Coordinates of C-alpha atoms and ligand atoms in Angstrom, one line a residue:
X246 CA 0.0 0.0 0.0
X247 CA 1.0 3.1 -0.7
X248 CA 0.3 6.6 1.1
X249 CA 0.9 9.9 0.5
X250 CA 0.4 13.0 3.1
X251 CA 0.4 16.6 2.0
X252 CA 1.6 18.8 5.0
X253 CA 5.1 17.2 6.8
X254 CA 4.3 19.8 10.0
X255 CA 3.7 18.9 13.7
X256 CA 0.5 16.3 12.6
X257 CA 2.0 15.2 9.2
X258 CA 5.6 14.2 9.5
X259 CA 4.9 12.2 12.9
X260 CA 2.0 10.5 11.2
X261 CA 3.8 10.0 7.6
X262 CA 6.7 8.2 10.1
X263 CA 4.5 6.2 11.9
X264 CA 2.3 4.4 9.1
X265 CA 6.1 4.2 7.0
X266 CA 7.4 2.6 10.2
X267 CA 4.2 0.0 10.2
X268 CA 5.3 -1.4 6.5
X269 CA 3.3 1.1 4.4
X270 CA 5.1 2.8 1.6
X271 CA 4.8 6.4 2.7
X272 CA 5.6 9.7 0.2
X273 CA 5.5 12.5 2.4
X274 CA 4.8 15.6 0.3
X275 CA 5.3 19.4 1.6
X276 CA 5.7 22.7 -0.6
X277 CA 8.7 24.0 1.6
X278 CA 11.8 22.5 0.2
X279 CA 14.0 22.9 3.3
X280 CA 11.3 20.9 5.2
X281 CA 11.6 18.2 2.2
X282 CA 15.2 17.9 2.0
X283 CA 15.6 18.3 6.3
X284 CA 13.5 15.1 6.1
X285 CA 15.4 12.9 3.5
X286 CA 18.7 13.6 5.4
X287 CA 16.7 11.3 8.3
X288 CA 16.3 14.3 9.9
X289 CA 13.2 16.6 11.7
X290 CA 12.8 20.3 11.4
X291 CA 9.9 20.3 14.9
X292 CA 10.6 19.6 18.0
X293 CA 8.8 16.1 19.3
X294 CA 10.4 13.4 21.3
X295 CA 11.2 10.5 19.5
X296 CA 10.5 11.5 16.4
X297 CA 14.2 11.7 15.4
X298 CA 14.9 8.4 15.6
X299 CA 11.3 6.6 14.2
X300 CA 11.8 9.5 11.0
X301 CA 15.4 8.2 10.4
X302 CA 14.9 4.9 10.8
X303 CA 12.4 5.2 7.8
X304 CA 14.0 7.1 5.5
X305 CA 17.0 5.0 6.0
X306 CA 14.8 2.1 5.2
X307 CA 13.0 3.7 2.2
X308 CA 9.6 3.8 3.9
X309 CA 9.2 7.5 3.7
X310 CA 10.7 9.9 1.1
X311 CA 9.7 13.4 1.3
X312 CA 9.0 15.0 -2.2
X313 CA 7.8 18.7 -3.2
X314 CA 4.9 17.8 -5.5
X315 CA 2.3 14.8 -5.3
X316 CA 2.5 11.6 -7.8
X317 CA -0.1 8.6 -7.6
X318 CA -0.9 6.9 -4.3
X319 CA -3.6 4.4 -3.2
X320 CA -4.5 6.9 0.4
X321 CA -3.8 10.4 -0.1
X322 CA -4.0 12.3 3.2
X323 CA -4.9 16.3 3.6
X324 CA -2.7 17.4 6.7
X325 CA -2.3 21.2 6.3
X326 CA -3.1 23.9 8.2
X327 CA -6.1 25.2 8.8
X328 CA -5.6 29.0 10.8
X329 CA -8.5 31.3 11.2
X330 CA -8.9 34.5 9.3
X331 CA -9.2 38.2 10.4
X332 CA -13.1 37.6 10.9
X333 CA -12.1 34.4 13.0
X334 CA -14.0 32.5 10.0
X335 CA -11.3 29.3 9.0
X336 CA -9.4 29.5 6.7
X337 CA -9.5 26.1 4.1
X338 CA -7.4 27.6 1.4
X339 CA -4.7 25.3 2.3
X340 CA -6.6 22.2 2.4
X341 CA -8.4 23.5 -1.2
X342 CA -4.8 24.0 -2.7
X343 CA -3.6 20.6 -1.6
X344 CA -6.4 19.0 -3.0
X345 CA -6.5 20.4 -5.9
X346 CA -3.1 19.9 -6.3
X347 CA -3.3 15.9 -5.9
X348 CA -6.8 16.1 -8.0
X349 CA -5.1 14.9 -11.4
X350 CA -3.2 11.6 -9.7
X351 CA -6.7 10.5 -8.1
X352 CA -7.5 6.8 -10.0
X353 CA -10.4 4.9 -9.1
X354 CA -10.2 2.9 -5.9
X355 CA -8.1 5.8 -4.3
X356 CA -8.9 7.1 -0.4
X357 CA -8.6 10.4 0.3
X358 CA -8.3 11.6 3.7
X359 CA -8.6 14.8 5.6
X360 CA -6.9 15.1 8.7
X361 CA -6.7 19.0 9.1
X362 CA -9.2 20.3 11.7
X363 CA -12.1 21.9 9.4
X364 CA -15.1 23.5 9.6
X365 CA -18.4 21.2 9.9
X366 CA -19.3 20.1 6.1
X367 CA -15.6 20.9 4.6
X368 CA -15.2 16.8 3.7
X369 CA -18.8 17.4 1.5
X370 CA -17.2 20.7 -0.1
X371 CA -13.9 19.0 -0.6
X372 CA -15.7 16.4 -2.0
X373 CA -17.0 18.1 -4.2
X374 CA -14.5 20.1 -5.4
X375 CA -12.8 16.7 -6.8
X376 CA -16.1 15.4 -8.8
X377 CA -16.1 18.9 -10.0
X378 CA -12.7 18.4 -11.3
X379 CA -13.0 14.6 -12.1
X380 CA -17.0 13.8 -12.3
X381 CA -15.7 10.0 -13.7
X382 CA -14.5 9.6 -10.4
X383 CA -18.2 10.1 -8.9
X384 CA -18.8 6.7 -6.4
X385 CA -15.2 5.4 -7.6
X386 CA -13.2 6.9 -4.9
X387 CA -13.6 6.8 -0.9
X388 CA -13.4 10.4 0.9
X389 CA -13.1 10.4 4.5
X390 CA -12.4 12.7 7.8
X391 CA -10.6 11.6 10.4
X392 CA -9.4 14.6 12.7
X393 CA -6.4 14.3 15.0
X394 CA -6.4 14.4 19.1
X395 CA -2.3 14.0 19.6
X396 CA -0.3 16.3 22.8
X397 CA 2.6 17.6 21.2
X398 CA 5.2 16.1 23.8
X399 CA 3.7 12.4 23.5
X400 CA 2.4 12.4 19.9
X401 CA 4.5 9.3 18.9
X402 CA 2.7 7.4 22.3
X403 CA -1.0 9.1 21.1
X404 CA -0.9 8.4 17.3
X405 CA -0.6 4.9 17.9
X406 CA -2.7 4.5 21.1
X407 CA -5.4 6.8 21.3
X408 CA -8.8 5.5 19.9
X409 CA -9.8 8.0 16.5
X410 CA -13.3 9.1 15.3
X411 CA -13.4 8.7 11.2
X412 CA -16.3 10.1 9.6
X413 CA -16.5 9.1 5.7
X414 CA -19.2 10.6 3.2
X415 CA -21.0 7.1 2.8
X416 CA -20.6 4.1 4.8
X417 CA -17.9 2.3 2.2
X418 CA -15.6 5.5 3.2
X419 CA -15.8 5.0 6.7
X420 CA -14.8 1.6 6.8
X421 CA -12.2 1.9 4.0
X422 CA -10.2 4.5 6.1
X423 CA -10.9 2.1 9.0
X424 CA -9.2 -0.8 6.9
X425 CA -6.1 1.9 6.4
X426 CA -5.5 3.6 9.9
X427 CA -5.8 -0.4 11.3
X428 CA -2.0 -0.9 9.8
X429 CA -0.8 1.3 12.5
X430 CA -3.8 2.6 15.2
X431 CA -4.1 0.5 18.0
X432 CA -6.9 2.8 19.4
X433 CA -10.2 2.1 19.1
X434 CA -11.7 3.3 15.3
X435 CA -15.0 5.3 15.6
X436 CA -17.2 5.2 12.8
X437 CA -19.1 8.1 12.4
X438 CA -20.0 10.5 9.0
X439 CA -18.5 13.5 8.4
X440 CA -19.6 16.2 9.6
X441 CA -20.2 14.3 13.2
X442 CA -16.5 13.7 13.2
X443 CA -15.9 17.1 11.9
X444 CA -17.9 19.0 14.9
X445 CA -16.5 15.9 16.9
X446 CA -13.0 17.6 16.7
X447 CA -14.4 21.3 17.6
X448 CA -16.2 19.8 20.1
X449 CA -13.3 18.2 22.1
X450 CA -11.8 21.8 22.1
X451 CA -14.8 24.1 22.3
X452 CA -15.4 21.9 25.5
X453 CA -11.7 22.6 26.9
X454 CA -11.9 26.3 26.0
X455 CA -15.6 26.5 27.9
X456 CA -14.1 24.5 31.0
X457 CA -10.7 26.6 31.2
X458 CA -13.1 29.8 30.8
X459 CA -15.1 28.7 33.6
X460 CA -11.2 28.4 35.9
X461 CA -10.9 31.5 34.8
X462 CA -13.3 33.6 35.1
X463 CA -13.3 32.4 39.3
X464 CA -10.1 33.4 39.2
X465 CA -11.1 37.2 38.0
X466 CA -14.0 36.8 40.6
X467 CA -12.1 35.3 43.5
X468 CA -9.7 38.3 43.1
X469 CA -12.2 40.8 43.6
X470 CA -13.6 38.7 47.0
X471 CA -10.2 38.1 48.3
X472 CA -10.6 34.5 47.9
X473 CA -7.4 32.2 47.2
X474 CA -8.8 30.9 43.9
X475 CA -6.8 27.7 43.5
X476 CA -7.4 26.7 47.7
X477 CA -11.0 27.2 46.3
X478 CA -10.8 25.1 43.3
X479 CA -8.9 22.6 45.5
X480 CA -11.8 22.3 47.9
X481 CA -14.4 22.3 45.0
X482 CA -13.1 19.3 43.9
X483 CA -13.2 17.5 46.6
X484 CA -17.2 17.2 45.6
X485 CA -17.1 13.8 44.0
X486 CA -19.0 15.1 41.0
X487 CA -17.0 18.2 40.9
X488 CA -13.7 18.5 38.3
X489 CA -13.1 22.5 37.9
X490 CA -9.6 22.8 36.0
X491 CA -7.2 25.4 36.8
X492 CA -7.3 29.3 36.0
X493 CA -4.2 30.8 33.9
X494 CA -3.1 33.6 32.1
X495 CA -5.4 33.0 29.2
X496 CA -5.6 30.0 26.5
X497 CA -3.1 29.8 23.6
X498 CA -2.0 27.1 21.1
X499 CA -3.3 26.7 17.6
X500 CA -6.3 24.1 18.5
X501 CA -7.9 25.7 21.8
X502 CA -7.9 29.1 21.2
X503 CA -8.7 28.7 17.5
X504 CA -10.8 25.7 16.8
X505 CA -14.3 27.0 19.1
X506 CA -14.0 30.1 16.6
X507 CA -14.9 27.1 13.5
X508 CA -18.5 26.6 15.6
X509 CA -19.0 30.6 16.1
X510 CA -18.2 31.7 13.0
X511 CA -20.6 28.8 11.1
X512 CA -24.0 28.8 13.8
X513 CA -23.0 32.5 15.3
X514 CA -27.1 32.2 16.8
X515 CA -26.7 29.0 18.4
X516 CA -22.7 29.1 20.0
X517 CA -23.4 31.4 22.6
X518 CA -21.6 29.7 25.5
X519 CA -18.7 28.8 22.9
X520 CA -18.4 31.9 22.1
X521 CA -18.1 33.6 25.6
X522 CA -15.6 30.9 26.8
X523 CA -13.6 32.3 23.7
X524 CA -14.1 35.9 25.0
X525 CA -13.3 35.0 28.7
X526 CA -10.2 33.3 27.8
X527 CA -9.0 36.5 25.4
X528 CA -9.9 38.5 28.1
X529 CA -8.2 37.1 31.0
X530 CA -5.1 37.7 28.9
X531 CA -6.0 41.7 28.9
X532 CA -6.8 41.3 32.6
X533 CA -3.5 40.3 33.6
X534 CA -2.2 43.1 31.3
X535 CA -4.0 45.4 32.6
X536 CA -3.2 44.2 36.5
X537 CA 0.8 44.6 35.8
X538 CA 0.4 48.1 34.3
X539 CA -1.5 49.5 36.9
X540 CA 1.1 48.1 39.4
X541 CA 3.7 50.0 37.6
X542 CA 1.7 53.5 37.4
X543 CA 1.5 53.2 40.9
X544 CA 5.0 51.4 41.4
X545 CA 6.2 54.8 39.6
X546 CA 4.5 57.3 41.6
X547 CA 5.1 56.1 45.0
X548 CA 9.1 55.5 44.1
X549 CA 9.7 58.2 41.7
X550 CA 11.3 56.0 39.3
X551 CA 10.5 53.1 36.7
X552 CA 10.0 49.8 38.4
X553 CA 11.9 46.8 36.9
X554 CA 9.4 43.9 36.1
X555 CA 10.2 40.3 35.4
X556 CA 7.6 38.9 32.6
X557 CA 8.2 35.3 33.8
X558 CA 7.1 32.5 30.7
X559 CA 6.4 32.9 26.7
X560 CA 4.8 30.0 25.3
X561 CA 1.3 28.8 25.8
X562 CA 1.5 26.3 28.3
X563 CA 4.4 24.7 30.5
X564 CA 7.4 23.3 29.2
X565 CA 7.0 23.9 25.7
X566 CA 8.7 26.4 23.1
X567 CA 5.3 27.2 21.3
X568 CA 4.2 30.5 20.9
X569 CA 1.2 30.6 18.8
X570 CA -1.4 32.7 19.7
X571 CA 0.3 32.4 23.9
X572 CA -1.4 34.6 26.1
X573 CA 1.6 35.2 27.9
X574 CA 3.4 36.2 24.5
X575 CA 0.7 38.2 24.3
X576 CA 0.5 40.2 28.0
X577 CA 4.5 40.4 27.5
X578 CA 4.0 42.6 24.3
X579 CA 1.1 44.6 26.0
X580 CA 3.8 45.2 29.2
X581 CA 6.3 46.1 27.0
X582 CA 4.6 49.2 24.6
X583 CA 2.0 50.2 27.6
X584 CA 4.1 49.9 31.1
X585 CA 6.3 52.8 31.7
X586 CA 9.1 50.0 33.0
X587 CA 12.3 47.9 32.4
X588 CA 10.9 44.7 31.2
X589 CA 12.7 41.3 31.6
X590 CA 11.6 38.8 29.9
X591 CA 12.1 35.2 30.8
X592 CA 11.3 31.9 28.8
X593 CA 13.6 28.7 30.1
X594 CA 12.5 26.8 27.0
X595 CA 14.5 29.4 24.2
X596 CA 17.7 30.5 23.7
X597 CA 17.1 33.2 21.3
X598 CA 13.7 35.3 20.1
X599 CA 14.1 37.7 17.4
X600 CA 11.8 40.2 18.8
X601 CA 12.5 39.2 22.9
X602 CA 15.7 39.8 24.5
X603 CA 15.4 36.4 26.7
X604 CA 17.0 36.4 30.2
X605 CA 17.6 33.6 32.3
X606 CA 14.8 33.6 34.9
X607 CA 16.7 33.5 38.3
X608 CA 18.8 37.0 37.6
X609 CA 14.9 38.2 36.4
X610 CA 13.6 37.7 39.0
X611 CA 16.6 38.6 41.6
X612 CA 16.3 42.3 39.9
X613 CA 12.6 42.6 39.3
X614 CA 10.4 45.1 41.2
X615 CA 7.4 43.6 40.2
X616 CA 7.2 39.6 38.9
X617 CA 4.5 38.6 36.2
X618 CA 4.3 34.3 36.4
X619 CA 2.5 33.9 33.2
X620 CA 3.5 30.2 32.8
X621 CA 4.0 27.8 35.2
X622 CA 7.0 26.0 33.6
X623 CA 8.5 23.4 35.9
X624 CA 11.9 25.8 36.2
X625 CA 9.6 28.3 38.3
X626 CA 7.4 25.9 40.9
X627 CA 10.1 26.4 43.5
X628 CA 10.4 30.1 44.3
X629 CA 9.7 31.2 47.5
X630 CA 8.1 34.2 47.3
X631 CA 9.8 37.2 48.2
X632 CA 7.4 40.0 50.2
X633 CA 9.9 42.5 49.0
X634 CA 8.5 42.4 45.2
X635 CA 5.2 42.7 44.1
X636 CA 4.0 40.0 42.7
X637 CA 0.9 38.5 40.5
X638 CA 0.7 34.6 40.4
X639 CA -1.4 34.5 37.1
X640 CA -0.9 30.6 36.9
X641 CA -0.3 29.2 39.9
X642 CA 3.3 28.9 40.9
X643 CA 3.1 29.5 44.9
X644 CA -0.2 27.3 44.9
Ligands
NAD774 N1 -0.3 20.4 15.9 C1 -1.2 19.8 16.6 O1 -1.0 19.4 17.8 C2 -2.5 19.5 16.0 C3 -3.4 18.6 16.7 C4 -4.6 18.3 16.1 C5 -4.9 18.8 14.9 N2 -4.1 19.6 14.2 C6 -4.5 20.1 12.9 O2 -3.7 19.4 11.9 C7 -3.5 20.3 10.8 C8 -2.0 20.4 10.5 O3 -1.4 21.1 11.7 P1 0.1 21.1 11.9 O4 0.3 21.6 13.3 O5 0.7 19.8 11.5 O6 0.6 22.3 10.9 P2 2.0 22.7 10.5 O7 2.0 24.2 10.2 O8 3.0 22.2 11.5 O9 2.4 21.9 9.2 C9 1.7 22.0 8.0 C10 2.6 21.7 6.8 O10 1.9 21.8 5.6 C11 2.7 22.3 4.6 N3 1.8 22.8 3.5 C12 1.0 23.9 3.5 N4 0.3 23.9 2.3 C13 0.7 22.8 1.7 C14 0.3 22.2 0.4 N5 -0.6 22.9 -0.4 N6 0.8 21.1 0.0 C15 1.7 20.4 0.8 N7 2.1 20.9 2.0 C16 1.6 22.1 2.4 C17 3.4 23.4 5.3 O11 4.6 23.8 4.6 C18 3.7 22.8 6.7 O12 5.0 22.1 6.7 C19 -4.2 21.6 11.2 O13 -5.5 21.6 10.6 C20 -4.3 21.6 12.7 O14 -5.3 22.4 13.2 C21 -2.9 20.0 14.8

C-alpha cells in the first residue's frame, strides 16, 4: 500500500513516520523545500520526542521519502493547516490547494483523507470540489475525515494508542479509512459521517476552552472577593462530581484558542456559551495586562522611578517552546509598549527570540520590582516568594 500526506508539519511528518514505520510505503509531500530535504537527510525540522529516531529509521529504510509535489498513491491524506482569518472565519485555502493539487493523480479505488481540523461540512465541499474536477471519479473513490487528538510532547505514544473518530461521506468510506489507519492505530476506530466527526474535533476543544473559561473567570472573581482561587478550586473538587480545571493567564496554542471560533463563526445564533468561553479566555489575557500596568503606574508614583518587572514565561502552556497565539506572548507585548518600565523577559524553553531579548529567569527575578508568572513552567514551581517584590501569580506557581 502506498500513502501519501500533503503537509510534513507537527501532525504530518509524525504521522507519515509512523504508518512508514508500520510497513506502508509512505511519500510525504510538503511545498517548503527545506522541510523536504531536512526530512530525507533522516532528519526533523519540529521539536517532538522520538521523532528523530522513528523519521530516520524510515528514511534510512526507504519507507518514507519526502517529495515537493504529489505523484499517484492508493490513500492520499490532507494534513495542512487550517488558521483562522481576520473575521475568525477558518481558513481552508490550504486544504483547497492541496487538493487540488493531488486532484489529477486521483485513479479509481483511491482514499482520500482529511486530517486538518475543518469547519463542519468541509469533507462534503472537498468532495465536491474533486467530482467537480473529475465527475468519472463520482462513487469510484472513498473520501473520509478523520481529525487528530495527539499532545505535542507524546504524539509518537498518542498516534498509535489513542482511539480516532473517522467520519466518511458514505458508509464504504468510513470503513475503508478504518481498513487503512488499522495498519498502524491501536486505538479504538470510531465510525461516524462527516460532519459528526468534523464538529467531533471542535467539540473536544470548544469543551476545553468553555471548562478553562469557567477556571478562569473564578479566578477574575475570587480576586475581587479576596478568595485564594486555586485553595478554592482545590476544595471544589473535593465534591465527588465536581472536576473544575485550573485558571491561567489565558488560553493559547493553535487548537484551543482557535478551533471554538470554526462553531462561532458557522452557527453565530446557536454558540453562545462557545463563544463567551472564547471571549473569557481572550480576556483574561487583557486582565493580567491590565493588572501589571497598573502596578507599575503606581509602582512609579510612589518610588519616583521606573520599576523593573520580570515577565516570567512565553509559550502557551508549561514546558513547551510554542508560541502561537500564547497569552503570555501576548501580556508580554502589551507590558512592553504600555508599562512605563524595564521589562525582563524570561522563557527557560529558548535561547534566542528575534523580537524578545530572553534572560535567564533567576537573575529576572533577583532584579525585578514587580514579577509577572505567566507560565508555570516546571523551572519556576520552586520560588519562594519574596514579600519584598510585588507580585501576580497568574498561573499558579506558589499554589
Ligand atoms: N499540531 C497539533 O497538535 C494538532 C493537533 C490536532 C490537529 N491539528 C491540525 O492538523 C493540521 C495540521 O497542523 P500542523 O500543526 O501539522 O501544521 P504545521 O503548520 O506544523 O504543518 C503544516 C505543513 O503543511 C505544509 N503545507 C502547506 N500547504 C501545503 C500544500 N498545499 N501542500 C503540501 N504541504 C503544504 C506546510 O509547509 C507545513 O509544513 C491543522 O489543521 C491543525 O489544526 C494539529
Amino acid at each position: 500500500m502506498k500513502a501519501l500526506f500533503m503537509g510534513l508539519g507537527y501532525i504530518g511528518l509524525p504521522t507519515a513516520a509512523v504508518a512508514a514505520k508500520n510497513g506502508i510505503d509512505v511519500i510525504g509531500v510538503d511545498i517548503n523545500p527545506d522541510v523536504v530535504d531536512t526530512i530525507n537527510r533522516g532528519e526533523i525540522h519540529i521539536v517532538e520526542p522520538l521523532l528523530d529516531k522513528v523519521v530516520k529509521e524510515v528514511v534510512e529504510n526507504g519507507n518514507l521519502k519526502a517529495k515537493t509535489k504529489p505523484e499517484e498513491a492508493d490513500v492520499f491524506l490532507i494534513v495542512v493547516p487550517t488558521p483562522f482569518k481576520q473575521n475568525h472565519r477558518a481558513d481552508i485555502s490550504y486544504v483547497e490547494s492541496a487538493t487540488k493539487a493531488v486532484i489529477p493523480f486521483l485513479r479509481p479505488g483511491n482514499l482520500f483523507i482529511i486530517e486538518s481540523t475543518s469547519p463542519v461540512m468541509t469533507t462534503e465541499k472537498i468532495a465536491r470540489l474533486i467530482f467537480k474536477a473529475r465527475p468519472e471519479l463520482k462513487n469510484k473513490i472513498y473520501i473520509a475525515y478523520c481529525p487528530e487528538r495527539v499532545l505535542s510532547g507524546n504524539v509518537i505514544y498518542e498516534l498509535e494508542n489513542n482511539d480516532r473518530v473517522i467520519g466518511g461521506i458514505n458508509e464504504e468510506s468510513s470503513k475503508k479509512a478504518q481498513e487503512f489507519y488499522k495498519h498502524f492505530v491501536k486505538g479504538q476506530l470510531h465510525i461516524s459521517n462527516a460532519r459528526t466527526a468534523e464538529m467531533c474535533k471542535l467539540t473536544e476543544n470548544s469543551s476545553r476552552d468553555v471548562q478553562i473559561a469557567f477556571a478562569n473567570e473564578l479566578s477574575i472573581i475570587c480576586e475581587k472577593a479576596a478568595i485564594n482561587v486555586w485553595e478554592l478550586i482545590d476544595l471544589a473538587n473535593k465534591h465527588p462530581r465536581v472536576n473544575i480545571l485550573q485558571p491561567g493567564s489565558g488560553v493559547g496554542g493553535h487548537c484551543i484558542a482557535v478551533d471554538p471560533w470554526f462553531i462561532v463563526s458557522d452557527f453565530p445564533e446557536q454558540a453562545q456559551i462557545i463563544k463567551r468561553a472564547r471571549e473569557t479566555n481572550d480576556y483574561k489575557a487583557d486582565w493580567c495586562a491590565n493588572k501589571v500596568i497598573e502596578a507599575c503606574n503606581q509602582f512609579e508614583a510612589k518610588h519616583n522611578r521606573e520599576p523593573i518587572v520580570a515577565c516570567m514565561g512565553l509559550s502557551f502552556k508549561p514546558d513547551i517552546d510554542d508560541l502561537r497565539e500564547s497569552p503570555a506572548k501576548y501580556i508580554t507585548s502589551r507590558i512592553i509598549s504600555e508599562a512605563r518600565a524595564q521589562v525582563l523577559v524570561v522563557e527557560p524553553n529558548i535561547k534566542t527570540h528575534k523580537t524578545f531579548n530572553i534572560v535567564d529567569h533567576n537573575e529576572a527575578y533577583k532584579k525585578a520590582d514587580i514579577v509577572a508568572w505567566l507560565v508555570r513552567h516546571k523551572q519556576f514551581i520552586n520560588y519562594k516568594e519574596d514579600k519584598g517584590k510585588e507580585e501576580f501569580d497568574f498561573c499558579g506557581v506558589y499554589k
